[in-house]
Amino acid sequence: MKFKLFSVVVIIILLMTAACQQTPSGNGFVDPVIPILTSSTGWVVDTTATLGVENERNMEALAEEIRTDGFQIGIAIFSNSASEPIQIATEFGNTNQIGSGEIDNGIAVAIFLDKEGASGDKPAIAVAIGSGLEAVLTDGITGRILDATYVPARSSGDWQRGTIELLTGLRDYLNGARGIDEFRTPPPPDQTALIVVVVIAVIIIVILDGIFLKFAIVNFVLELFLSASESTPYGSSGTGFGSSGSSGSSSTRSGGGGSFRGGGSTR
Amino acid sequence: MRNKTIIVIAVVLFFAYVIGGGLITISAHNEYQSQLGRVWNALNTGAEKIQSLQLQVQVPTDLVRDVMTNLSAARNDILAAQQSGDVVAALSAYDRASVELNALTEAYPDLIDLGPLYTTLMDETSGAFNRVSYARDNLIDAQIAYNSTCIYFPLHCERFDGTVDVLGAGSDPSARMNIPPMGQ
């Protein structure tokens, strides 16, 4: 009798320990591990493997369009969480620093397959908005975009389509909202003019060097390069083939420095 | 010869410190001033949006009447602080206005008949308020950065009357926090 009771207690403890283990997709007792967006994961991370290749490709394409428009969006799909969805979305945004560090124009979306939304349907969704972008994409507007796109699709049982429609709605809004240009990351400056100036300056220096110094500077620079290449051992400056394997060599995706204060919408 | 070299190096270092320190301090001070300007601009826009709300919302219930009265008082305080240039008082009034705005959002069922114009106005007001919060965060960062340069270049900072008071630095950590109803 005592042994039976002891066994039951041990089993309960083991089950509770297992439930409290942090996993990538999370559960109702423990928050999920916040994923890091990398060039191999793309902008969409599905820790539950339920999204499907086609849907993930479509979401990735929309996220890339949003990035091209001068914003950044990251999407993470989890099973469940102990914390509120908006807290996880905010943490996901802050961990990956989605958006520009100067204007904080990122968007972080977190979906929880086993969590009920406000309407009682699953999965719950939270959209966290970067603290700068909140000036134009307010909680109210985000909520209305969710109500028009994600919520009806979720009610009909197709949350994947709802997520794609949400991304489409956000993309369209970001392209047409008043005052949005202030929060658009400008495209990188054209370096062509600088390169042309540098090349011309080098040519002029070489010509002057040839005329007045009989190529003394050129010879010195060449000698410097030759001696450096002779003394460098093989592999000391090459790209290593470490233990990272196929998944470890990817660079982080965003890292723009964007921050999230916790504003956003949950449905 | 050796002494001469030391003197030359010392003079060069001194001028590098004076010129470099000047450039860094002026740049940090300009950034602080520009962020302060953004806070005032954002507060100004927020005050304008409150006025638009006052014109639009036709006070259907007691709750909304109270909220609008408080919003109006907060707006007047923002404008008064603007006149005196007291950014701390202006931001304090803005905090009170934020609480009232959240209460107005909560009172949506009373205001649903006001239609899409009201919704647009609420979005714009929320956006203007979010802009103030963002500008305030950036101002605090700029104030801290400027004060940091004053540690290395105290004489340069004297040109700008020394360090600045960082927003919120003197607040009492044991005081009750002003938590808006929606937990934002």
Short mmCIF file of C-alpha atoms in Angstrom, two decimals, chain B residues 19-178:
data_model
loop_
_atom_site.label_atom_id
_atom_site.label_comp_id
_atom_site.label_asym_id
_atom_site.label_seq_id
_atom_site.Cartn_x
_atom_site.Cartn_y
_atom_site.Cartn_z
CA ILE B 19 38.47 70.56 -29.94
CA GLY B 20 37.35 66.92 -29.69
CA GLY B 21 35.62 67.48 -26.35
CA GLY B 22 33.92 70.56 -27.72
CA LEU B 23 32.60 68.70 -30.75
CA ILE B 24 31.36 65.76 -28.66
CA THR B 25 29.73 67.98 -26.03
CA ILE B 26 28.05 70.27 -28.57
CA SER B 27 26.78 67.23 -30.47
CA ALA B 28 25.38 65.62 -27.29
CA HIS B 29 23.80 68.90 -26.19
CA ASN B 30 22.25 69.46 -29.63
CA GLU B 31 20.79 65.95 -29.53
CA TYR B 32 19.32 66.66 -26.09
CA GLN B 33 17.83 69.94 -27.35
CA SER B 34 16.36 68.32 -30.44
CA GLN B 35 14.77 65.53 -28.39
CA LEU B 36 13.35 68.15 -26.04
CA GLY B 37 11.90 69.91 -29.07
CA ARG B 38 10.31 66.67 -30.20
CA VAL B 39 8.69 66.21 -26.79
CA TRP B 40 7.19 69.72 -27.00
CA ASN B 41 5.99 69.11 -30.57
CA ALA B 42 4.41 65.82 -29.57
CA LEU B 43 2.76 67.42 -26.52
CA ASN B 44 1.44 70.20 -28.72
CA THR B 45 -0.09 67.70 -31.14
CA GLY B 46 -1.58 65.77 -28.21
CA ALA B 47 -3.17 68.96 -26.84
CA GLU B 48 -4.65 69.74 -30.28
CA LYS B 49 -6.13 66.25 -30.51
CA ILE B 50 -7.72 66.63 -27.07
CA GLN B 51 -9.35 69.83 -28.28
CA SER B 52 -10.68 68.04 -31.39
CA LEU B 53 -12.09 65.31 -29.15
CA GLN B 54 -13.83 67.93 -26.99
CA LEU B 55 -15.52 69.32 -30.08
CA GLN B 56 -16.53 65.89 -31.33
CA VAL B 57 -17.71 64.07 -28.19
CA GLN B 58 -21.12 65.38 -27.20
CA VAL B 59 -21.06 64.02 -23.61
CA PRO B 60 -23.76 61.33 -23.62
CA THR B 61 -23.16 60.05 -20.05
CA ASP B 62 -21.89 61.28 -16.67
CA LEU B 63 -18.80 59.10 -16.96
CA VAL B 64 -17.87 60.61 -20.32
CA ARG B 65 -18.62 64.11 -18.97
CA ASP B 66 -16.18 63.55 -16.10
CA VAL B 67 -13.55 62.15 -18.43
CA MET B 68 -13.88 65.09 -20.82
CA THR B 69 -13.67 67.58 -17.93
CA ASN B 70 -10.48 65.93 -16.67
CA LEU B 71 -9.05 65.75 -20.17
CA SER B 72 -9.77 69.43 -20.63
CA ALA B 73 -8.04 70.27 -17.32
CA ALA B 74 -5.00 68.18 -18.30
CA ARG B 75 -4.86 69.94 -21.67
CA ASN B 76 -4.95 73.35 -19.97
CA ASP B 77 -2.10 72.24 -17.70
CA ILE B 78 -0.06 71.09 -20.71
CA LEU B 79 -0.59 74.47 -22.39
CA ALA B 80 0.27 76.36 -19.17
CA ALA B 81 3.46 74.30 -18.76
CA GLN B 82 4.28 75.03 -22.39
CA GLN B 83 4.09 78.75 -21.65
CA SER B 84 6.47 78.43 -18.70
CA GLY B 85 8.71 75.87 -20.46
CA ASP B 86 8.33 73.36 -17.63
CA VAL B 87 8.61 70.02 -19.43
CA VAL B 88 8.25 67.98 -16.21
CA ALA B 89 4.91 69.64 -15.42
CA ALA B 90 3.79 69.20 -19.03
CA LEU B 91 4.61 65.50 -18.99
CA SER B 92 2.88 65.08 -15.65
CA ALA B 93 -0.26 66.63 -17.14
CA TYR B 94 0.17 64.37 -20.17
CA ASP B 95 0.24 61.31 -17.84
CA ARG B 96 -3.08 62.42 -16.35
CA ALA B 97 -4.49 62.94 -19.83
CA SER B 98 -3.34 59.41 -20.79
CA VAL B 99 -5.33 57.91 -17.93
CA GLU B 100 -8.41 59.85 -19.04
CA LEU B 101 -7.93 58.79 -22.65
CA ASN B 102 -7.85 55.16 -21.56
CA ALA B 103 -11.05 55.75 -19.60
CA LEU B 104 -12.60 57.21 -22.75
CA THR B 105 -11.54 54.12 -24.69
CA GLU B 106 -13.22 51.98 -22.02
CA ALA B 107 -16.39 54.06 -22.39
CA TYR B 108 -16.63 53.06 -26.06
CA PRO B 109 -20.12 51.48 -25.73
CA ASP B 110 -21.45 54.92 -24.71
CA LEU B 111 -19.83 56.56 -27.71
CA ILE B 112 -20.46 53.99 -30.43
CA ASP B 113 -23.10 56.21 -32.07
CA LEU B 114 -20.52 58.88 -32.81
CA GLY B 115 -19.40 56.82 -35.80
CA PRO B 116 -16.23 56.51 -37.83
CA LEU B 117 -15.16 60.14 -37.35
CA TYR B 118 -14.90 59.53 -33.61
CA THR B 119 -12.92 56.30 -34.23
CA THR B 120 -10.49 58.14 -36.50
CA LEU B 121 -10.10 60.91 -33.95
CA MET B 122 -9.45 58.41 -31.14
CA ASP B 123 -6.82 56.67 -33.30
CA GLU B 124 -5.12 59.98 -34.01
CA THR B 125 -5.22 60.97 -30.34
CA SER B 126 -3.82 57.60 -29.23
CA GLY B 127 -1.11 57.91 -31.88
CA ALA B 128 -0.26 61.43 -30.68
CA PHE B 129 -0.06 60.18 -27.08
CA ASN B 130 2.14 57.23 -28.10
CA ARG B 131 4.36 59.75 -29.86
CA VAL B 132 4.78 61.70 -26.60
CA SER B 133 5.80 58.51 -24.75
CA TYR B 134 8.31 57.65 -27.45
CA ALA B 135 9.72 61.20 -27.51
CA ARG B 136 10.00 61.16 -23.71
CA ASP B 137 11.99 57.89 -23.78
CA ASN B 138 14.33 59.33 -26.40
CA LEU B 139 14.72 62.54 -24.38
CA ILE B 140 15.76 60.55 -21.30
CA ASP B 141 18.34 58.66 -23.41
CA ALA B 142 19.68 61.96 -24.78
CA GLN B 143 19.84 63.49 -21.29
CA ILE B 144 21.81 60.50 -19.96
CA ALA B 145 24.17 60.60 -22.97
CA TYR B 146 24.78 64.33 -22.51
CA ASN B 147 25.43 63.92 -18.77
CA SER B 148 27.89 61.12 -19.59
CA THR B 149 29.92 63.45 -21.81
CA CYS B 150 29.99 65.92 -18.91
CA ILE B 151 31.92 63.36 -16.86
CA TYR B 152 34.79 63.46 -19.39
CA PHE B 153 34.49 67.09 -20.48
CA PRO B 154 33.26 69.04 -17.42
CA LEU B 155 34.70 72.35 -18.59
CA HIS B 156 32.95 72.08 -21.94
CA CYS B 157 29.67 71.34 -20.19
CA GLU B 158 29.96 74.52 -18.16
CA ARG B 159 29.30 76.36 -21.44
CA PHE B 160 25.81 74.80 -21.26
CA ASP B 161 25.39 75.33 -17.50
CA GLY B 162 26.55 71.82 -16.56
CA THR B 163 24.54 68.61 -16.45
CA VAL B 164 20.78 68.42 -16.90
CA ASP B 165 18.15 66.82 -14.68
CA VAL B 166 17.20 63.47 -16.17
CA LEU B 167 13.42 63.05 -16.40
CA GLY B 168 12.13 60.78 -13.68
CA ALA B 169 15.52 60.49 -11.95
CA GLY B 170 14.27 62.30 -8.85
CA SER B 171 11.05 60.32 -8.56
CA ASP B 172 10.28 58.47 -5.36
CA PRO B 173 10.52 54.71 -6.00
CA SER B 174 8.24 54.01 -3.04
CA ALA B 175 5.46 56.22 -4.45
CA ARG B 176 2.43 54.50 -5.96
CA MET B 177 2.65 54.13 -9.70
CA ASN B 178 0.04 55.73 -11.88
#
